[in-house]
Amino acid sequence: MIEAAGKTIEPRVTCDIFCHVIDNFGDAGVCWRLAGGLSEEEGFRVTLYIDDAVTLSKITSGVPAELPPSGAESLGILVRRWEDSETAVPSDVVIETFGCRLPDSFEEAIARETLHGHKVAWLNLEYLSAEDWVEECHGLPSPHPRLPVTKTFLFPGFTRRTGGVMIENGLLDARDRFSVSDRRALLEALGAREPDAPFNLFFFSYPTAPIAQLAEALASDPRPVQVIAAPGRAGEMLGEALGRLNPPQVTFSPVPAVPQESFDRVLWACDALIIRGEDSFVRAQLAGKPFLWTIYPQEEDTHIVKLNAFLDRMAVEYGEDAARVWRETSLGWNQASLTPGLWSRFRDLTPELTRGSLLWSRHLASLGSLTRAVATAAKKGLK
Ligand code: TRH
């Protein structure tokens, strides 16, 4: 406690987040969102150690691609090079993400601090999965094999017995206030070719997805659609495939990357979403829109088990017909068997799918935010 002007002020909890970028934007995206939430909503003073600032710089407005040794501050978060953690003193809370394994010297520093009476809460935040086993593992302690310290495993998820997903305060209200004129202004600012298009499909996927099948499906459906394509190879491939078919009712609008703080609004401006990975997948759910998830491909089709586990959970919000069509279209998209017939049924059902998706977003909000679950576990570890 600090005494100032007769008032007692709680010192801010300090927190280190470790991010190892494997590929794409998801690792950096999840860590950046968590850092922002812990700083803004929980009052933590956050340092983010990352081994690939170039990737982070592409989805933020204030983080430089090359970090100086002292780091760079953006939105109240200090971003530092991974290697600079090797000589750093651990903060009160240390968050390892996705089992990224901290430098040995830093692990030893945690043990040393603990021994000298500075309690360090060490957490490992895992990947999101809808599978049942997650409930059993959420919150489990894991003693270090060599050092006298324990880290706690936290699992995001979709049920009360998991950590939930990250939802910023007031997010759903802001989403519900997003108007037709906001949508027009945003699409215009992004350079979309038709800011007033009657139906916008957001597209952010992997080059391994059956992009030619999607192009065929869009071309076969007589209803107008504007594809809002996020940057990346998959979007380019879709643009090329549509260019070859040249359907008059399909407008292809590639848009630039936006900083993560603006990403939700791009989703809100669209009527259906094709998203991928982990963070954009969650944001699509919070947008309350019909979506197809391009799940990150894994060996031996493990990802299809994960996809089905998720479809089982969310489908409870849809009527029988919509649930079946959504499942078949999602599996078709992820197993290279998307047909024009499936796409057309999915499109027919977008009003009903939207109603169910909105219910699901409220269910997620009712679980409480993962950011709060992380902060609560951290504070428990500091006691
Ligand atoms: O990029 P992703 O496919 O990321 C990952 C990684 O591949 C990771 O290794 C894997 O384990 C994980 O998926 C499952 O998809 P994701 O998770 O959706 O991350 C994209 C991030 O980029 C997300 O935080 C949103 C952000 N983004 C923007 O901020 N602006 C943009 O314009 C776009 C297109 C994305």
Coordinates of C-alpha atoms and ligand atoms in Angstrom, one line a residue:
M1 CA 0.0 0.0 0.0
I2 CA 1.1 3.6 -0.7
E3 CA 0.0 6.6 1.3
A4 CA -0.6 9.7 -0.8
A5 CA -2.6 12.9 0.1
G6 CA -4.1 11.0 3.0
K7 CA -5.4 8.2 0.7
T8 CA -4.3 4.7 0.5
I9 CA -3.4 3.7 -3.0
E10 CA -3.0 0.0 -4.1
P11 CA 0.2 -0.3 -6.1
R12 CA -0.5 -1.5 -9.6
V13 CA 0.0 -5.2 -10.2
T14 CA 2.8 -5.7 -12.7
C15 CA 2.5 -8.4 -15.3
D16 CA 4.8 -10.0 -17.9
I17 CA 3.2 -11.7 -20.9
F18 CA 5.3 -14.0 -23.1
C19 CA 4.5 -14.5 -26.7
H20 CA 6.2 -16.8 -29.1
V21 CA 4.9 -16.4 -32.7
I22 CA 4.6 -19.7 -34.4
D23 CA 3.0 -18.4 -37.6
N24 CA 0.3 -16.0 -38.9
F25 CA -1.2 -13.4 -36.5
G26 CA -3.1 -15.5 -33.8
D27 CA -0.3 -15.8 -31.2
A28 CA 0.4 -12.1 -31.3
G29 CA -3.3 -11.2 -31.7
V30 CA -4.3 -13.2 -28.6
C31 CA -1.4 -11.8 -26.5
W32 CA -2.1 -8.2 -27.6
R33 CA -5.8 -8.5 -26.7
L34 CA -5.0 -10.0 -23.3
A35 CA -2.3 -7.3 -22.7
G36 CA -4.9 -4.6 -23.5
G37 CA -7.6 -6.1 -21.4
L38 CA -5.4 -6.6 -18.3
S39 CA -4.0 -3.1 -18.6
E40 CA -7.2 -1.2 -19.4
E41 CA -9.8 -3.2 -17.4
E42 CA -7.8 -4.7 -14.6
G43 CA -5.3 -1.9 -14.1
F44 CA -2.2 -4.2 -14.5
R45 CA 1.0 -2.6 -15.7
V46 CA 1.8 -4.9 -18.6
T47 CA 5.1 -5.8 -20.4
L48 CA 4.7 -8.0 -23.4
Y49 CA 7.8 -10.0 -24.4
I50 CA 7.6 -11.1 -28.0
D51 CA 10.0 -12.9 -30.4
D52 CA 8.4 -11.4 -33.6
A53 CA 7.5 -7.7 -33.3
V54 CA 7.2 -7.6 -37.1
T55 CA 4.0 -9.7 -36.9
L56 CA 2.6 -7.6 -34.0
S57 CA 3.3 -4.4 -35.8
K58 CA 1.0 -5.4 -38.7
I59 CA -2.1 -5.6 -36.5
T60 CA -1.3 -2.6 -34.2
S61 CA -0.9 1.0 -34.9
G62 CA 1.8 2.0 -32.4
V63 CA 4.2 -1.0 -32.2
P64 CA 7.3 -0.7 -34.4
A65 CA 8.5 -3.7 -36.4
E66 CA 11.9 -3.3 -34.8
L67 CA 12.1 -2.8 -31.1
P68 CA 14.8 -0.9 -29.3
P69 CA 16.4 -2.7 -26.3
S70 CA 14.3 -0.5 -23.9
G71 CA 11.1 -1.6 -25.8
A72 CA 8.3 0.5 -27.1
E73 CA 5.1 1.6 -25.4
S74 CA 1.7 1.5 -27.2
L75 CA -1.7 1.9 -25.6
G76 CA -0.1 1.7 -22.2
I77 CA 1.7 -1.6 -22.9
L78 CA 5.4 -1.9 -22.9
V79 CA 6.5 -4.2 -25.7
R80 CA 9.9 -5.7 -25.4
R81 CA 12.1 -8.2 -27.3
W82 CA 11.9 -11.7 -26.1
E83 CA 15.7 -11.9 -25.5
D84 CA 15.6 -8.9 -23.1
S85 CA 13.6 -11.0 -20.7
E86 CA 16.7 -13.1 -20.1
T87 CA 18.1 -10.5 -17.7
A88 CA 14.8 -9.0 -16.5
V89 CA 13.3 -9.2 -13.0
P90 CA 10.0 -11.0 -13.1
S91 CA 6.8 -9.0 -12.5
D92 CA 4.2 -9.9 -9.9
V93 CA 2.3 -11.9 -12.6
V94 CA 4.0 -13.9 -15.4
I95 CA 1.8 -15.3 -18.2
E96 CA 3.2 -17.8 -20.5
T97 CA 1.0 -18.2 -23.6
F98 CA 0.3 -21.5 -25.4
G99 CA 3.0 -23.3 -23.5
C100 CA 5.7 -21.1 -25.2
R101 CA 8.3 -22.1 -22.5
L102 CA 10.1 -19.2 -20.8
P103 CA 13.9 -18.7 -21.0
D104 CA 15.6 -20.9 -18.4
S105 CA 17.2 -17.8 -16.8
F106 CA 13.7 -16.2 -16.4
E107 CA 12.3 -19.4 -14.8
E108 CA 15.2 -19.4 -12.4
A109 CA 14.6 -15.7 -11.7
I110 CA 11.0 -16.5 -10.8
A111 CA 12.2 -19.2 -8.3
R112 CA 14.8 -16.8 -6.9
E113 CA 12.2 -14.0 -6.4
T114 CA 9.8 -16.4 -4.7
L115 CA 12.6 -17.6 -2.4
H116 CA 13.3 -14.0 -1.4
G117 CA 9.6 -13.4 -0.5
H118 CA 8.4 -11.7 -3.8
K119 CA 5.5 -13.9 -4.7
V120 CA 5.1 -14.4 -8.4
A121 CA 1.9 -15.7 -9.9
W122 CA 2.9 -17.9 -12.9
L123 CA 0.1 -18.8 -15.3
N124 CA 0.0 -20.6 -18.6
L125 CA -2.8 -19.6 -21.0
E126 CA -3.7 -22.4 -23.4
Y127 CA -5.4 -22.6 -26.8
L128 CA -9.1 -22.4 -27.1
S129 CA -11.0 -25.6 -27.6
A130 CA -14.6 -26.7 -27.2
E131 CA -13.7 -30.2 -26.3
D132 CA -15.0 -31.6 -22.9
W133 CA -11.5 -32.4 -21.4
V134 CA -10.8 -28.6 -21.2
E135 CA -13.1 -28.4 -18.2
E136 CA -11.0 -30.9 -16.3
C137 CA -7.8 -29.1 -17.0
H138 CA -8.8 -25.5 -16.4
G139 CA -7.1 -24.2 -13.3
L140 CA -4.8 -27.2 -12.7
P141 CA -1.5 -26.5 -11.0
S142 CA 1.7 -27.9 -12.5
P143 CA 4.8 -28.0 -10.2
H144 CA 8.1 -27.2 -12.0
P145 CA 10.1 -30.4 -12.5
R146 CA 13.3 -28.8 -11.1
L147 CA 12.5 -25.5 -9.4
P148 CA 10.3 -24.9 -6.3
V149 CA 7.6 -23.1 -8.2
T150 CA 4.2 -24.0 -9.6
K151 CA 2.4 -22.7 -12.6
T152 CA -1.4 -22.7 -13.1
F153 CA -2.9 -23.8 -16.4
L154 CA -5.8 -21.7 -17.7
F155 CA -8.1 -22.8 -20.6
P156 CA -10.4 -20.5 -22.5
G157 CA -13.6 -22.2 -23.5
F158 CA -17.3 -22.0 -24.0
T159 CA -18.7 -23.2 -20.6
R160 CA -18.8 -22.1 -17.0
R161 CA -16.1 -24.5 -16.0
T162 CA -13.6 -22.9 -18.4
G163 CA -12.0 -19.4 -18.5
G164 CA -14.5 -18.2 -21.3
V165 CA -13.3 -15.9 -24.0
M166 CA -12.0 -12.3 -24.0
I167 CA -14.9 -9.8 -24.1
E168 CA -14.2 -6.2 -23.5
N169 CA -16.6 -4.2 -21.2
G170 CA -19.4 -2.7 -23.3
L171 CA -18.5 -4.7 -26.4
L172 CA -22.0 -6.1 -27.2
D173 CA -23.6 -2.7 -26.5
A174 CA -21.2 -1.0 -28.9
R175 CA -21.9 -3.7 -31.5
D176 CA -25.7 -3.2 -31.1
R177 CA -25.3 0.6 -31.6
F178 CA -23.3 0.1 -34.8
S179 CA -25.7 1.7 -37.4
V180 CA -26.2 1.4 -41.2
S181 CA -24.5 4.8 -41.6
D182 CA -21.5 3.6 -39.5
R183 CA -21.3 0.6 -41.8
R184 CA -21.4 2.8 -44.9
A185 CA -18.7 5.1 -43.5
L186 CA -16.5 2.2 -42.5
L187 CA -16.8 0.4 -45.8
E188 CA -16.1 3.6 -47.7
A189 CA -13.0 4.4 -45.5
L190 CA -11.7 0.9 -46.2
G191 CA -12.1 1.5 -49.9
A192 CA -14.8 -1.1 -50.5
R193 CA -16.1 -0.8 -54.1
E194 CA -19.8 -0.8 -53.0
P195 CA -20.2 0.9 -49.6
D196 CA -24.0 0.2 -49.8
A197 CA -23.8 -3.4 -51.0
P198 CA -26.9 -5.4 -49.8
F199 CA -24.8 -8.3 -48.6
N200 CA -21.2 -8.3 -47.5
L201 CA -19.2 -11.4 -46.9
F202 CA -16.0 -10.9 -44.9
F203 CA -13.2 -13.3 -46.0
F204 CA -10.1 -14.1 -43.8
S205 CA -8.9 -17.6 -44.4
Y206 CA -6.0 -19.9 -45.2
P207 CA -4.6 -20.7 -48.7
T208 CA -5.3 -24.4 -47.9
A209 CA -9.1 -23.8 -47.9
P210 CA -11.1 -24.8 -50.9
I211 CA -11.1 -21.3 -52.4
A212 CA -11.9 -22.4 -55.9
Q213 CA -15.0 -24.1 -54.6
L214 CA -16.1 -21.0 -52.7
A215 CA -15.6 -18.9 -55.9
E216 CA -17.8 -21.4 -57.8
A217 CA -20.4 -21.3 -55.1
L218 CA -20.5 -17.5 -55.0
A219 CA -20.7 -17.4 -58.8
S220 CA -23.5 -19.9 -59.0
D221 CA -25.7 -18.0 -56.5
P222 CA -27.6 -15.2 -58.3
R223 CA -27.9 -13.0 -55.2
P224 CA -25.5 -10.0 -55.1
V225 CA -22.6 -10.3 -52.7
Q226 CA -19.6 -8.1 -52.0
V227 CA -16.6 -10.0 -50.7
I228 CA -14.6 -7.9 -48.2
A229 CA -11.2 -9.7 -48.4
A230 CA -8.6 -9.2 -45.7
P231 CA -5.0 -9.0 -46.9
G232 CA -3.2 -12.3 -47.4
R233 CA -2.6 -15.1 -49.9
A234 CA -6.1 -16.6 -49.4
G235 CA -7.8 -13.4 -50.3
E236 CA -5.6 -13.0 -53.4
M237 CA -6.5 -16.5 -54.5
L238 CA -10.2 -15.8 -54.1
G239 CA -9.8 -12.6 -56.1
E240 CA -8.0 -14.5 -58.9
A241 CA -10.6 -17.4 -58.9
L242 CA -13.5 -14.9 -59.1
G243 CA -11.6 -12.9 -61.7
R244 CA -11.6 -16.1 -63.9
L245 CA -15.3 -16.7 -63.4
N246 CA -16.2 -13.0 -63.6
P247 CA -19.8 -13.3 -62.1
P248 CA -21.6 -9.9 -62.5
Q249 CA -23.4 -10.2 -59.1
V250 CA -20.1 -10.7 -57.1
T251 CA -18.0 -7.7 -56.2
F252 CA -14.5 -8.4 -54.9
S253 CA -13.2 -5.7 -52.6
P254 CA -9.8 -6.3 -51.0
V255 CA -9.3 -4.2 -48.0
P256 CA -6.2 -3.2 -46.0
A257 CA -5.3 -4.6 -42.6
V258 CA -6.8 -2.6 -39.7
P259 CA -5.4 -2.3 -36.2
Q260 CA -6.9 -4.9 -33.9
E261 CA -9.0 -2.2 -32.0
S262 CA -10.9 -1.6 -35.3
F263 CA -11.2 -5.3 -36.4
D264 CA -14.6 -5.9 -34.7
R265 CA -16.1 -3.0 -36.6
V266 CA -15.1 -4.6 -39.9
L267 CA -16.9 -7.8 -38.9
W268 CA -20.0 -5.8 -37.7
A269 CA -20.2 -4.2 -41.2
C270 CA -20.6 -7.5 -42.8
D271 CA -23.6 -10.0 -43.1
A272 CA -21.7 -13.3 -43.0
L273 CA -18.1 -14.0 -42.1
I274 CA -15.4 -16.5 -43.1
I275 CA -12.7 -16.3 -40.4
R276 CA -9.9 -18.5 -39.1
G277 CA -7.6 -19.4 -36.3
E278 CA -8.5 -18.4 -32.8
D279 CA -8.9 -14.7 -32.2
S280 CA -10.9 -13.8 -35.4
F281 CA -13.0 -16.9 -34.7
V282 CA -13.9 -15.6 -31.3
R283 CA -14.6 -12.1 -32.6
A284 CA -16.9 -13.5 -35.2
Q285 CA -18.9 -15.2 -32.4
L286 CA -19.1 -11.9 -30.5
A287 CA -20.1 -10.1 -33.7
G288 CA -23.3 -12.2 -33.6
K289 CA -23.1 -13.0 -37.3
P290 CA -23.4 -16.3 -39.3
F291 CA -19.9 -17.6 -39.9
L292 CA -17.8 -20.4 -41.3
W293 CA -14.7 -21.1 -39.3
T294 CA -11.6 -22.0 -41.2
I295 CA -10.0 -24.1 -38.5
Y296 CA -6.2 -24.3 -38.3
P297 CA -5.3 -27.6 -40.1
Q298 CA -3.6 -30.2 -37.9
E299 CA -2.2 -33.7 -38.6
E300 CA -4.5 -36.7 -38.6
D301 CA -7.6 -34.5 -38.9
T302 CA -7.4 -33.6 -35.2
H303 CA -8.9 -30.3 -36.2
I304 CA -12.1 -31.9 -37.5
V305 CA -12.7 -33.4 -34.0
K306 CA -12.2 -29.9 -32.6
L307 CA -14.4 -28.4 -35.2
N308 CA -17.2 -30.9 -34.4
A309 CA -16.9 -30.2 -30.7
F310 CA -17.4 -26.5 -31.3
L311 CA -20.3 -27.1 -33.8
D312 CA -22.0 -29.3 -31.2
R313 CA -21.9 -26.5 -28.6
M314 CA -23.0 -23.5 -30.7
A315 CA -25.6 -25.4 -32.7
V316 CA -27.9 -25.4 -29.7
E317 CA -28.8 -21.8 -30.5
Y318 CA -30.0 -22.7 -34.0
G319 CA -33.2 -24.4 -35.2
E320 CA -32.8 -28.0 -36.5
D321 CA -32.6 -27.1 -40.2
A322 CA -30.2 -24.1 -39.7
A323 CA -28.0 -26.2 -37.4
R324 CA -27.8 -29.0 -40.0
V325 CA -27.0 -26.7 -42.8
W326 CA -24.4 -24.8 -40.8
R327 CA -22.7 -28.0 -39.8
E328 CA -22.7 -29.4 -43.4
T329 CA -21.4 -26.1 -44.8
S330 CA -18.7 -25.8 -42.1
L331 CA -17.5 -29.3 -42.6
G332 CA -17.7 -28.9 -46.4
W333 CA -15.5 -25.7 -46.1
N334 CA -13.0 -27.5 -43.9
Q335 CA -12.9 -30.7 -45.9
A336 CA -12.8 -29.4 -49.4
S337 CA -16.4 -30.4 -50.3
L338 CA -18.2 -27.0 -50.4
T339 CA -20.9 -27.2 -53.0
P340 CA -23.0 -24.4 -54.6
G341 CA -26.0 -26.1 -53.0
L342 CA -24.6 -25.9 -49.5
W343 CA -23.6 -22.3 -49.9
S344 CA -27.0 -21.4 -51.2
R345 CA -28.8 -23.0 -48.3
F346 CA -26.4 -21.3 -45.8
R347 CA -27.1 -18.0 -47.5
D348 CA -30.9 -18.6 -47.4
L349 CA -30.7 -19.2 -43.7
T350 CA -28.6 -16.1 -42.8
P351 CA -31.5 -14.3 -41.0
E352 CA -32.1 -17.4 -38.8
L353 CA -28.4 -18.0 -38.3
T354 CA -28.0 -14.3 -37.3
R355 CA -30.7 -14.7 -34.6
G356 CA -28.9 -17.8 -33.1
S357 CA -25.5 -16.2 -33.3
L358 CA -26.7 -13.2 -31.3
L359 CA -28.0 -15.6 -28.6
W360 CA -24.7 -17.3 -28.6
S361 CA -22.8 -14.0 -28.2
R362 CA -24.9 -13.3 -25.1
H363 CA -24.2 -16.8 -23.8
L364 CA -20.5 -16.1 -24.1
A365 CA -20.9 -12.7 -22.3
S366 CA -22.8 -14.4 -19.5
L367 CA -19.7 -16.6 -18.8
G368 CA -17.6 -13.4 -17.9
S369 CA -14.5 -12.4 -19.7
L370 CA -11.4 -14.6 -19.9
T371 CA -9.4 -11.4 -19.1
R372 CA -11.2 -11.3 -15.7
A373 CA -10.6 -15.1 -15.2
V374 CA -6.9 -14.5 -15.8
A375 CA -6.8 -11.5 -13.4
T376 CA -8.6 -13.5 -10.8
A377 CA -6.3 -16.5 -11.1
A378 CA -3.3 -14.0 -10.9
K379 CA -4.5 -12.3 -7.8
K380 CA -5.2 -15.7 -6.2
G381 CA -1.6 -16.7 -6.9
L382 CA -0.3 -13.6 -5.3
K383 CA -2.1 -14.2 -2.0
Ligands
TRH1 O1 -3.7 -15.5 -38.0 P1 -4.4 -16.7 -37.5 O2 -4.5 -17.8 -38.4 O3 -3.5 -17.2 -36.3 C1 -3.3 -18.4 -35.6 C2 -1.9 -18.8 -35.8 O4 -1.8 -19.4 -37.0 C3 -1.5 -19.7 -34.6 O5 -0.3 -20.3 -34.8 C4 -2.6 -20.7 -34.4 O6 -2.2 -21.5 -33.3 C5 -3.9 -20.1 -34.2 O7 -4.2 -19.3 -35.3 C6 -5.0 -21.0 -33.9 O8 -5.8 -16.3 -36.9 P2 -6.4 -15.5 -35.7 O9 -6.2 -16.3 -34.4 O10 -7.7 -15.2 -36.1 O11 -5.5 -14.2 -35.6 C7 -5.7 -13.1 -36.4 C8 -5.4 -11.8 -35.7 O12 -5.2 -10.7 -36.5 C9 -6.6 -11.4 -34.8 O13 -6.1 -10.9 -33.5 C10 -7.3 -10.3 -35.5 C11 -6.1 -9.7 -36.2 N1 -6.4 -8.8 -37.4 C12 -6.4 -7.5 -37.2 O14 -6.1 -6.9 -36.2 N2 -6.6 -6.7 -38.3 C13 -6.9 -7.3 -39.6 O15 -7.1 -6.5 -40.5 C14 -6.9 -8.7 -39.7 C15 -7.3 -9.3 -41.0 C16 -6.6 -9.4 -38.5

